[in-house]
Amino acid sequence: IQRSVAFEGEAEVVVLEDGEEESEYEGLDLSGKIVLTQGDVSRVRELAVEKYGAVGILFDGMRKAPPVRERIDLPDALQYTSFWWRGGEQRCFGFVLSPREGDRLRALIRKQAQDGGEPVRVRAMVDARLYDGSLEVVTALIPGKTEEEIIVVAHLCHPQPSANDNASGVATALEIARALQRLISAGRLAPPRRGIRFLWVPEITGTFAYLAAHETEIPRVIAGVNLDMVGQNQELCGSSFLIERPPAATPSFAPDLMERLREELFDGAPSHTGLGSYPLFRHAVTPFSGGSDHYILSDPSVGVPTPMLIQWPDKFYHTSEDTLDKVDPAMLAHVGSLAATYAYFLAVAGPQETTWLGHEMVTRHKARLGRVLQQAMTEMLTLEDGEKLARLAADLERRVAYLVGRECEALDTLRRLWPEGDALIADLQHEVTIAAEHELDRVRAALVQRVSALGLDALPPVARPEPDEWTTRAGAMIPRRRYPGPASWRDHQHLLSPEERERWRKLVKAREKGGRTLPILAQYWADGERTVLEIADLVEMETGQRDVELLVEHFRLLAKMGLVELD
């Protein structure tokens, strides 16, 4: 296990189910022993080592990646696993076993226990030391005529082999830089108006480091793209190519541009009549979920809208079988062409390109809005309860207002490309507002007909639910972020009491969806003026999920860690 500390000796092995709950340790004597677990190594270390005296960990787990990977699918692979030392904790060593070797060891331990034999012991030797090091943050620049920049980022870290995660992104960024520079030098592409900055960084920490060292330059960065796991052979890995949009709290022209270029470049093969075309690989667009360098850049407090290009899921993700034979050169070419075109378009964009992009954004917004309204129409025509109809109508009005507001703010960002484009932007924003009202009128008319068909004189008023404890607390809490960039729980949770850490762990674990993503999105919406209740409303608009208790606790604990202030 990465960052293991030095150890040499023998110790008995004790099997845990997963070792994440206190109840598993009742009646166990772990002092001086090694535990075998498939659970979260950080949590197991906290309990087995820190609290109950174990000296090391054997990990034979395999993270599931539905629907392409269960533990049984990679019996001889090793899962990428690491300790993360923050200071003050009880450190230990550990080894990763393949599922097959883990099962063999578990069977041996069971047999010894059943036969009344001696406990199984292992001999371990770790030759390691911890020392002050440095981060390698590599950067290159294709200079522009101005000081403005577009960022192309790919993370360098992860243990070998990690071919797709993320040698594929690193290599693609290198090839983009080489190809663009060659075309510009040969006069086949015009020198860009804005520079194109390439970053190769340790994931997340390297982006924090670069931004901290160049804080005064951040306002000059117009947009970015993150290349992470982009080369998968889809037949082997089970992956789909995804464009992950930036968070809604950072509205921008960037995702619509990337989506349009995808459609332009990914047509692929012609149909049998030659009258149409289709891609020969899977691809889609997904909402923001974070987890890589774009989650820092796209934070509104940083303000660099950065779509991520990624392949997911991946059967071999974070294992010793993420090797070069899983990489598809044709896929690297597809992704490289897309990212290079995106970066160069933004680097040269002026009035003409901005005008085209603005109209493209409005066209796509209308299509998204139309889908939302048609879905509401579908639900409306199936409801036979007046109260549910009234609630649907009220929710739809709120959602359309939210979508129009987000789109108008996204159109505002076109000024980054064309500062004199006020008239264009105003016209497009007016068109968005008028189009939304027109479409809403159509749904309102259908709603009137539905009410009449149900024999109702009118819709009943929508009853407001009585505020509970969490709603009341959320309405009285205004978080103010103290630092730019998303707050890192991992780096600061040691400042909380064990009871607070345990409560938060259980809150997150109890939620099948959104337990980790909703708090990140909530941070993005925290502007120092919104209450947590208003933030919860916006997160619900963005994700369809509402969890006021989770967000109240999130901001309360961030305040205890000194990362936000609460009014």
Coordinates of C-alpha atoms in Angstrom, one line a residue:
I1 CA 0.0 0.0 0.0
Q2 CA 1.5 3.3 -1.0
R3 CA 3.0 5.4 1.8
S4 CA 3.5 2.4 4.0
V5 CA 6.0 3.0 6.8
A6 CA 8.9 0.7 7.6
F7 CA 8.3 -2.6 9.2
E8 CA 10.0 -6.0 9.6
G9 CA 8.6 -9.0 11.5
E10 CA 6.0 -11.6 11.9
A11 CA 2.4 -11.2 13.0
E12 CA -0.9 -13.1 13.2
V13 CA -3.5 -12.3 10.6
V14 CA -7.1 -11.6 11.7
V15 CA -9.9 -11.5 9.1
L16 CA -12.5 -8.7 9.1
E17 CA -15.7 -8.5 7.1
D18 CA -14.8 -5.1 5.9
G19 CA -13.7 -3.4 9.1
E20 CA -15.6 -0.2 8.7
E21 CA -18.0 -0.5 11.6
E22 CA -17.2 -0.5 15.4
S23 CA -19.4 -3.6 15.9
E24 CA -17.0 -5.8 13.9
Y25 CA -14.3 -5.3 16.5
E26 CA -16.2 -6.6 19.5
G27 CA -14.3 -9.4 21.2
L28 CA -11.3 -9.1 18.9
D29 CA -7.7 -8.8 20.1
L30 CA -5.8 -7.0 17.4
S31 CA -2.8 -5.8 19.4
G32 CA 0.3 -6.4 17.4
K33 CA -1.6 -8.2 14.6
I34 CA -2.4 -7.7 10.9
V35 CA -5.9 -7.4 9.7
L36 CA -7.2 -8.7 6.3
T37 CA -10.0 -6.6 4.9
Q38 CA -11.9 -5.6 1.8
G39 CA -13.1 -2.4 3.3
D40 CA -12.1 1.2 3.0
V41 CA -8.4 1.2 4.0
S42 CA -8.6 4.7 5.6
R43 CA -11.5 3.7 7.8
V44 CA -9.9 0.4 8.7
R45 CA -6.7 2.0 9.7
E46 CA -8.6 4.5 11.9
L47 CA -10.3 1.7 13.8
A48 CA -8.0 -1.4 13.5
V49 CA -4.7 0.4 13.9
E50 CA -5.4 3.6 15.6
K51 CA -8.0 2.4 18.1
Y52 CA -7.4 -1.4 18.5
G53 CA -3.6 -1.7 18.1
A54 CA -3.1 -3.6 14.8
V55 CA 0.3 -3.0 13.2
G56 CA -0.6 -3.5 9.5
I57 CA -3.3 -4.1 6.9
L58 CA -3.7 -6.7 4.1
F59 CA -6.2 -5.5 1.6
D60 CA -7.8 -7.8 -0.9
G61 CA -10.7 -5.7 -2.0
M62 CA -11.7 -4.6 -5.5
R63 CA -13.7 -1.5 -6.1
K64 CA -16.9 -2.2 -8.0
A65 CA -17.4 -0.3 -11.3
P66 CA -21.0 -1.2 -12.3
P67 CA -21.9 -2.6 -14.7
V68 CA -18.5 -3.7 -16.0
R69 CA -16.6 -4.8 -12.9
E70 CA -17.4 -6.9 -9.9
R71 CA -14.7 -8.3 -7.6
I72 CA -14.8 -11.7 -9.3
D73 CA -14.1 -10.1 -12.8
L74 CA -10.4 -9.4 -12.0
P75 CA -9.2 -12.3 -9.8
D76 CA -5.5 -11.6 -10.3
A77 CA -5.5 -7.8 -10.4
L78 CA -4.2 -5.5 -7.6
Q79 CA -6.3 -2.5 -6.6
Y80 CA -4.6 0.8 -6.4
T81 CA -4.6 1.6 -2.7
S82 CA -2.9 4.3 -0.6
F83 CA -2.6 5.7 2.9
W84 CA -2.9 9.5 3.2
W85 CA -0.9 10.9 6.1
R86 CA -1.9 14.3 7.5
G87 CA 0.0 14.4 10.7
G88 CA -0.7 13.1 14.2
E89 CA -2.2 9.8 13.2
Q90 CA -0.9 6.3 14.0
R91 CA 0.9 5.2 10.8
C92 CA 1.3 1.7 9.6
F93 CA 2.2 -0.5 6.7
G94 CA 0.0 -2.5 4.3
F95 CA 0.0 -4.8 1.3
V96 CA -2.5 -5.3 -1.5
L97 CA -3.5 -8.8 -2.5
S98 CA -5.4 -9.9 -5.5
P99 CA -8.9 -11.3 -4.9
R100 CA -7.7 -14.8 -5.7
E101 CA -4.8 -14.5 -3.2
G102 CA -7.1 -12.9 -0.7
D103 CA -9.6 -15.7 -1.0
R104 CA -6.8 -18.3 -0.6
L105 CA -5.6 -16.7 2.5
R106 CA -9.1 -16.4 4.0
A107 CA -9.7 -20.1 3.3
L108 CA -6.5 -21.0 5.0
I109 CA -7.3 -19.0 8.1
R110 CA -10.8 -20.6 8.2
K111 CA -9.3 -24.1 7.9
Q112 CA -6.8 -23.5 10.6
A113 CA -9.5 -22.3 12.9
Q114 CA -11.8 -25.2 12.1
D115 CA -9.0 -27.8 12.6
G116 CA -7.9 -26.2 15.8
G117 CA -4.5 -25.4 14.3
E118 CA -2.1 -22.5 15.0
P119 CA -3.3 -19.1 13.8
V120 CA -1.9 -18.1 10.4
R121 CA 1.0 -15.7 10.6
V122 CA 2.8 -13.8 7.9
R123 CA 6.2 -12.3 7.6
A124 CA 6.4 -8.7 6.3
M125 CA 9.2 -6.5 5.4
V126 CA 8.8 -2.9 4.3
D127 CA 11.9 -0.8 3.5
A128 CA 10.6 2.8 3.4
R129 CA 10.9 6.2 4.8
L130 CA 8.9 9.4 4.7
Y131 CA 10.7 12.6 3.7
D132 CA 10.0 16.1 2.4
G133 CA 9.6 16.0 -1.4
S134 CA 8.3 18.3 -4.2
L135 CA 5.5 18.3 -6.6
E136 CA 6.3 18.2 -10.3
V137 CA 4.0 20.7 -12.0
V138 CA 4.9 20.7 -15.7
T139 CA 3.7 23.5 -18.0
A140 CA 4.1 24.6 -21.6
L141 CA 2.7 27.5 -23.5
I142 CA 1.7 28.2 -27.1
P143 CA 1.9 32.0 -26.7
G144 CA -0.9 34.2 -27.9
K145 CA -1.1 37.9 -28.9
T146 CA -2.7 38.8 -25.5
E147 CA -2.0 37.6 -21.9
E148 CA -5.3 35.6 -21.9
E149 CA -5.0 31.8 -21.8
I150 CA -6.9 28.6 -22.4
I151 CA -5.9 25.6 -20.2
V152 CA -5.5 22.0 -21.3
V153 CA -4.8 19.9 -18.2
A154 CA -4.0 16.2 -17.7
H155 CA -2.9 14.6 -14.4
L156 CA 0.5 12.8 -14.2
C157 CA 0.1 10.8 -11.0
H158 CA -1.0 7.2 -10.1
P159 CA 1.3 4.2 -9.8
Q160 CA 2.4 2.2 -12.8
P161 CA 1.1 1.0 -15.2
S162 CA -1.9 3.3 -15.3
A163 CA -2.0 3.4 -19.1
N164 CA -5.5 4.9 -19.4
D165 CA -5.5 6.6 -16.0
N166 CA -3.8 8.8 -17.0
A167 CA -1.0 8.2 -19.4
S168 CA -3.7 8.5 -22.1
G169 CA -4.6 12.0 -21.1
V170 CA -0.9 13.0 -20.7
A171 CA 0.0 11.7 -24.1
T172 CA -3.1 13.3 -25.7
A173 CA -2.2 16.7 -24.3
L174 CA 1.4 16.3 -25.5
E175 CA 0.2 15.5 -29.0
I176 CA -2.2 18.4 -29.0
A177 CA 0.6 20.7 -28.1
R178 CA 2.9 19.3 -30.7
A179 CA 0.3 19.3 -33.5
L180 CA -1.0 22.8 -32.8
Q181 CA 2.5 24.3 -32.5
R182 CA 3.6 22.6 -35.8
L183 CA 0.5 23.9 -37.7
I184 CA 1.0 27.4 -36.3
S185 CA 4.7 27.4 -37.1
A186 CA 4.0 26.2 -40.6
G187 CA 1.5 28.9 -41.2
R188 CA -1.4 26.5 -41.6
L189 CA -3.1 27.9 -38.5
A190 CA -3.1 31.5 -37.6
P191 CA -1.3 32.5 -34.4
P192 CA -3.8 32.5 -31.6
R193 CA -5.3 35.6 -30.0
R194 CA -5.0 33.9 -26.6
G195 CA -2.3 31.5 -25.4
I196 CA -2.9 27.8 -24.9
R197 CA -1.5 26.7 -21.6
F198 CA -0.7 23.0 -21.1
L199 CA -0.5 21.6 -17.6
W200 CA 0.7 18.1 -16.5
V201 CA 0.1 17.9 -12.8
P202 CA -0.3 15.5 -9.9
E203 CA -4.1 15.1 -9.8
I204 CA -5.9 17.8 -7.8
T205 CA -2.9 18.7 -5.6
G206 CA -0.9 19.8 -8.6
T207 CA -3.7 22.1 -9.9
F208 CA -4.0 23.6 -6.4
A209 CA -0.2 24.2 -6.4
Y210 CA -0.2 25.8 -9.9
L211 CA -3.1 28.1 -9.1
A212 CA -1.6 29.1 -5.8
A213 CA 1.7 30.0 -7.5
H214 CA 0.0 32.0 -10.3
E215 CA -3.0 33.5 -8.4
T216 CA -2.7 36.9 -10.1
E217 CA -2.9 35.2 -13.5
I218 CA -6.2 33.3 -12.9
P219 CA -8.5 36.1 -14.1
R220 CA -6.8 35.9 -17.5
V221 CA -7.7 32.3 -18.0
I222 CA -10.9 32.1 -20.2
A223 CA -11.7 28.4 -20.1
G224 CA -10.1 24.9 -19.8
V225 CA -10.5 21.3 -20.7
N226 CA -9.5 18.3 -18.5
L227 CA -8.2 15.1 -20.2
D228 CA -8.6 12.2 -17.8
M229 CA -8.8 8.5 -18.9
V230 CA -9.5 9.2 -22.6
G231 CA -7.9 6.3 -24.4
Q232 CA -10.0 3.2 -23.5
N233 CA -10.6 0.4 -26.0
Q234 CA -14.3 0.4 -25.3
E235 CA -14.8 -3.3 -26.2
L236 CA -12.2 -4.3 -23.6
C237 CA -13.0 -1.8 -20.9
G238 CA -16.7 -1.4 -21.3
S239 CA -16.4 2.3 -21.4
S240 CA -18.3 5.2 -23.0
F241 CA -16.7 8.5 -24.0
L242 CA -18.2 11.2 -21.8
I243 CA -18.2 15.0 -21.9
E244 CA -18.8 16.1 -18.3
R245 CA -20.3 19.5 -18.1
P246 CA -19.0 22.1 -15.5
P247 CA -21.3 22.7 -12.5
A248 CA -24.4 24.9 -12.9
A249 CA -23.0 27.4 -10.5
T250 CA -20.3 28.2 -13.2
P251 CA -22.5 28.9 -16.2
S252 CA -20.5 29.3 -19.4
F253 CA -20.2 28.9 -23.2
A254 CA -17.7 26.1 -22.7
P255 CA -19.9 22.9 -22.5
D256 CA -22.2 23.9 -25.5
L257 CA -19.1 24.5 -27.6
M258 CA -17.6 21.1 -26.7
E259 CA -20.9 19.3 -27.4
R260 CA -21.3 20.9 -30.8
L261 CA -17.7 20.0 -31.7
R262 CA -18.3 16.5 -30.6
E263 CA -21.3 16.2 -33.0
E264 CA -19.2 17.7 -35.8
L265 CA -16.2 15.5 -35.3
F266 CA -17.7 12.2 -34.2
D267 CA -20.0 11.4 -37.1
G268 CA -17.9 8.4 -38.1
A269 CA -19.3 6.0 -40.6
P270 CA -21.9 6.8 -43.3
S271 CA -25.3 4.9 -43.4
H272 CA -25.8 2.3 -46.0
T273 CA -27.6 4.8 -48.2
G274 CA -25.0 7.5 -47.7
L275 CA -27.7 9.9 -46.5
G276 CA -26.6 9.9 -42.9
S277 CA -23.8 8.9 -40.5
Y278 CA -23.3 7.6 -37.0
P279 CA -20.4 7.1 -34.6
L280 CA -18.7 3.7 -34.2
F281 CA -18.2 4.1 -30.5
R282 CA -20.3 5.1 -27.5
H283 CA -20.4 8.7 -26.3
A284 CA -22.6 10.9 -24.2
V285 CA -22.9 14.1 -22.2
T286 CA -23.2 14.0 -18.4
P287 CA -23.7 16.5 -15.6
F288 CA -20.9 17.5 -13.3
S289 CA -19.7 14.9 -10.8
G290 CA -16.1 16.1 -10.0
G291 CA -13.3 13.9 -8.9
S292 CA -10.5 15.4 -11.0
D293 CA -8.7 18.7 -11.7
H294 CA -11.8 20.3 -13.4
Y295 CA -13.5 20.3 -10.0
I296 CA -11.0 23.0 -8.9
L297 CA -10.8 25.0 -12.0
S298 CA -14.7 25.1 -12.4
D299 CA -15.2 26.3 -8.9
P300 CA -16.9 29.7 -9.2
S301 CA -14.3 31.1 -6.8
V302 CA -11.6 30.2 -9.4
G303 CA -13.8 30.8 -12.4
V304 CA -12.3 28.7 -15.2
P305 CA -15.2 26.7 -16.8
T306 CA -13.6 23.4 -17.6
P307 CA -15.4 20.4 -19.2
M308 CA -13.9 17.0 -18.5
L309 CA -13.3 14.5 -21.3
I310 CA -13.3 11.0 -19.8
Q311 CA -14.1 7.3 -20.5
W312 CA -16.3 5.6 -17.9
P313 CA -16.8 3.1 -16.5
D314 CA -13.5 1.2 -17.0
K315 CA -13.2 -2.5 -16.0
F316 CA -9.5 -2.0 -15.3
Y317 CA -9.7 1.4 -13.5
H318 CA -7.2 1.8 -10.7
T319 CA -5.8 -1.7 -11.0
S320 CA -2.6 -3.4 -12.1
E321 CA -4.3 -4.4 -15.3
D322 CA -4.7 -0.8 -16.6
T323 CA -2.0 -1.6 -19.2
L324 CA -1.1 -0.4 -22.7
D325 CA -3.1 -3.1 -24.5
K326 CA -6.3 -1.5 -23.1
V327 CA -5.6 1.7 -25.0
D328 CA -7.2 2.4 -28.4
P329 CA -5.0 4.7 -30.7
A330 CA -8.1 5.6 -32.7
M331 CA -9.8 6.8 -29.5
L332 CA -6.8 8.9 -28.6
A333 CA -7.1 10.5 -32.1
H334 CA -10.8 11.2 -31.6
V335 CA -10.3 12.8 -28.2
G336 CA -7.2 14.7 -29.3
S337 CA -9.0 16.2 -32.3
L338 CA -11.9 17.3 -30.1
A339 CA -9.8 18.9 -27.4
A340 CA -7.4 20.5 -29.8
T341 CA -10.3 22.0 -31.9
Y342 CA -12.0 23.3 -28.7
A343 CA -8.8 24.9 -27.3
Y344 CA -7.8 26.5 -30.6
F345 CA -11.4 27.8 -31.3
L346 CA -11.4 29.6 -28.0
A347 CA -7.8 30.8 -28.5
V348 CA -8.7 32.6 -31.7
A349 CA -12.4 33.5 -31.1
G350 CA -13.4 37.0 -31.9
P351 CA -16.6 38.7 -32.9
Q352 CA -17.6 36.3 -35.7
E353 CA -16.9 33.2 -33.7
T354 CA -18.6 34.6 -30.6
T355 CA -21.7 35.5 -32.6
W356 CA -21.9 31.9 -34.0
L357 CA -21.3 30.4 -30.5
G358 CA -24.0 32.6 -28.9
H359 CA -26.6 31.5 -31.4
E360 CA -25.5 27.9 -30.9
M361 CA -26.0 28.2 -27.1
V362 CA -29.5 29.6 -27.6
T363 CA -30.4 26.8 -29.9
R364 CA -29.2 24.2 -27.5
H365 CA -30.9 25.9 -24.6
K366 CA -34.2 25.8 -26.4
A367 CA -33.8 22.1 -27.1
R368 CA -33.1 21.4 -23.4
L369 CA -36.0 23.6 -22.3
G370 CA -38.3 21.8 -24.7
R371 CA -37.4 18.4 -23.2
V372 CA -38.1 19.7 -19.7
L373 CA -41.5 21.1 -20.8
Q374 CA -42.4 18.0 -22.7
Q375 CA -41.6 15.8 -19.7
A376 CA -43.9 18.0 -17.6
M377 CA -46.6 17.7 -20.2
T378 CA -46.3 13.9 -20.2
E379 CA -46.6 13.8 -16.4
M380 CA -49.5 16.4 -16.4
L381 CA -51.6 14.3 -18.8
T382 CA -51.3 11.3 -16.6
L383 CA -52.1 12.9 -13.3
E384 CA -55.7 12.8 -12.0
D385 CA -55.2 14.6 -8.7
G386 CA -55.6 18.4 -8.5
E387 CA -53.1 18.9 -5.7
K388 CA -50.4 16.9 -7.6
L389 CA -51.2 18.9 -10.8
A390 CA -50.9 22.2 -8.9
R391 CA -47.5 21.1 -7.4
L392 CA -46.3 20.0 -10.8
A393 CA -47.3 23.4 -12.3
A394 CA -45.6 25.4 -9.5
D395 CA -42.4 23.3 -9.8
L396 CA -42.3 23.7 -13.5
E397 CA -42.5 27.5 -13.2
R398 CA -39.6 27.5 -10.8
R399 CA -37.5 25.2 -12.9
V400 CA -38.0 27.2 -16.1
A401 CA -37.1 30.4 -14.2
Y402 CA -33.9 28.7 -13.0
L403 CA -33.0 27.4 -16.5
V404 CA -33.6 30.8 -18.1
G405 CA -31.5 32.5 -15.4
R406 CA -28.6 30.0 -15.9
E407 CA -28.7 30.5 -19.6
C408 CA -28.7 34.3 -19.4
E409 CA -25.6 34.1 -17.1
A410 CA -23.9 31.7 -19.5
L411 CA -24.5 34.1 -22.4
D412 CA -22.9 36.8 -20.2
T413 CA -19.6 34.9 -20.3
L414 CA -19.4 35.5 -24.1
R415 CA -17.9 38.9 -23.1
R416 CA -14.7 37.0 -22.2
L417 CA -14.4 36.3 -25.9
W418 CA -15.8 39.5 -27.3
P419 CA -15.8 42.4 -24.7
E420 CA -17.8 44.6 -27.2
G421 CA -20.5 42.1 -27.7
D422 CA -23.1 43.7 -25.4
A423 CA -25.7 44.2 -28.1
L424 CA -25.5 40.6 -29.3
I425 CA -25.7 39.2 -25.7
A426 CA -28.7 41.4 -24.8
D427 CA -30.5 40.2 -28.0
L428 CA -29.8 36.6 -27.2
Q429 CA -30.9 36.9 -23.6
H430 CA -34.1 38.5 -24.7
E431 CA -34.7 35.7 -27.1
V432 CA -34.2 33.1 -24.3
T433 CA -36.7 34.9 -22.1
I434 CA -39.3 35.3 -24.8
A435 CA -38.9 31.7 -26.0
A436 CA -39.4 30.4 -22.5
E437 CA -42.5 32.4 -21.9
H438 CA -43.9 31.2 -25.2
E439 CA -43.3 27.6 -24.4
L440 CA -44.7 28.0 -20.9
D441 CA -47.9 29.5 -22.3
R442 CA -48.3 26.3 -24.4
V443 CA -48.0 24.1 -21.4
R444 CA -50.3 26.4 -19.3
A445 CA -53.0 26.1 -22.0
A446 CA -52.7 22.3 -21.9
L447 CA -52.9 22.5 -18.1
V448 CA -56.2 24.5 -18.3
Q449 CA -57.6 21.8 -20.5
R450 CA -56.5 19.1 -18.2
V451 CA -58.1 20.8 -15.2
S452 CA -61.3 21.0 -17.1
A453 CA -61.1 17.4 -18.2
L454 CA -60.9 16.4 -14.6
G455 CA -64.0 18.3 -13.7
L456 CA -62.2 20.9 -11.6
D457 CA -63.0 24.6 -11.5
A458 CA -59.4 25.5 -10.7
L459 CA -56.2 24.1 -9.3
P460 CA -56.1 24.2 -5.5
P461 CA -53.4 26.4 -3.9
V462 CA -50.1 24.6 -3.3
A463 CA -49.7 23.9 0.4
R464 CA -46.3 24.9 1.9
P465 CA -44.9 22.2 4.2
E466 CA -44.2 23.1 7.8
P467 CA -40.5 23.8 8.2
D468 CA -38.7 21.1 10.2
E469 CA -35.6 21.5 12.3
W470 CA -33.2 21.3 9.4
T471 CA -35.1 23.7 7.2
T472 CA -35.3 26.3 10.0
R473 CA -31.5 26.0 10.6
A474 CA -30.7 26.2 6.9
G475 CA -32.8 29.4 6.6
A476 CA -30.8 31.0 9.3
M477 CA -27.3 30.0 8.1
I478 CA -25.2 32.0 5.5
P479 CA -21.9 30.4 4.7
R480 CA -19.0 32.6 3.6
R481 CA -16.0 30.7 2.0
R482 CA -12.7 31.8 3.4
Y483 CA -10.5 30.5 0.6
P484 CA -10.7 30.1 -3.2
G485 CA -11.2 26.6 -4.5
P486 CA -13.2 23.7 -3.1
A487 CA -12.5 22.8 0.5
S488 CA -10.8 19.4 1.0
W489 CA -12.3 17.3 3.7
R490 CA -9.4 14.8 3.6
D491 CA -6.9 17.4 4.5
H492 CA -8.8 19.0 7.4
Q493 CA -11.1 16.3 8.9
H494 CA -8.5 15.7 11.6
L495 CA -9.6 19.0 13.1
L496 CA -13.0 17.5 14.0
S497 CA -13.7 15.3 17.0
P498 CA -14.0 11.5 16.4
E499 CA -17.7 11.8 17.1
E500 CA -18.1 14.5 14.4
R501 CA -16.2 12.5 11.9
E502 CA -18.2 9.4 12.6
R503 CA -21.5 11.2 12.3
W504 CA -20.5 12.7 9.0
R505 CA -19.3 9.3 7.7
K506 CA -22.6 7.7 8.6
L507 CA -24.6 10.6 7.0
V508 CA -22.7 10.1 3.7
K509 CA -22.8 6.3 3.8
A510 CA -26.5 6.2 4.3
R511 CA -27.1 8.0 1.1
E512 CA -27.0 5.9 -2.1
K513 CA -26.8 9.0 -4.3
G514 CA -25.3 12.4 -3.9
G515 CA -23.7 11.9 -0.5
R516 CA -20.4 13.1 -1.8
T517 CA -21.4 15.2 -4.8
L518 CA -24.2 17.4 -3.2
P519 CA -21.9 19.0 -0.6
I520 CA -19.4 19.9 -3.4
L521 CA -22.1 21.5 -5.5
A522 CA -23.4 23.3 -2.4
Q523 CA -20.0 24.9 -1.8
Y524 CA -20.0 26.2 -5.4
W525 CA -23.4 27.9 -4.8
A526 CA -22.2 29.5 -1.5
D527 CA -21.5 33.1 -2.5
G528 CA -21.6 34.7 1.0
E529 CA -25.1 36.0 0.5
R530 CA -27.3 32.9 0.0
T531 CA -28.6 30.9 3.0
V532 CA -28.1 27.2 3.1
L533 CA -31.8 26.8 2.4
E534 CA -31.4 28.9 -0.8
I535 CA -28.4 26.8 -1.7
A536 CA -30.4 23.6 -1.1
D537 CA -33.0 24.9 -3.5
L538 CA -30.4 25.5 -6.2
V539 CA -28.7 22.1 -5.7
E540 CA -32.2 20.6 -6.1
M541 CA -32.7 22.5 -9.3
E542 CA -29.3 21.2 -10.6
T543 CA -29.6 17.6 -9.5
G544 CA -33.2 16.8 -8.7
Q545 CA -32.1 15.8 -5.2
R546 CA -32.8 17.7 -1.9
D547 CA -31.0 16.9 1.3
V548 CA -31.1 19.9 3.7
E549 CA -29.8 18.0 6.7
L550 CA -26.7 16.9 4.8
L551 CA -25.9 20.4 3.6
V552 CA -26.5 22.0 7.1
E553 CA -24.1 19.5 8.6
H554 CA -21.6 20.0 5.8
F555 CA -21.4 23.7 6.3
R556 CA -21.4 23.4 10.1
L557 CA -18.4 21.1 10.0
L558 CA -16.6 23.2 7.4
A559 CA -17.0 26.1 9.8
K560 CA -15.5 23.9 12.6
M561 CA -12.5 23.1 10.4
G562 CA -12.0 26.9 9.7
L563 CA -12.9 26.6 6.0
V564 CA -16.1 28.8 6.0
E565 CA -17.6 31.4 8.3
L566 CA -21.3 31.2 9.2
D567 CA -23.5 34.2 9.7

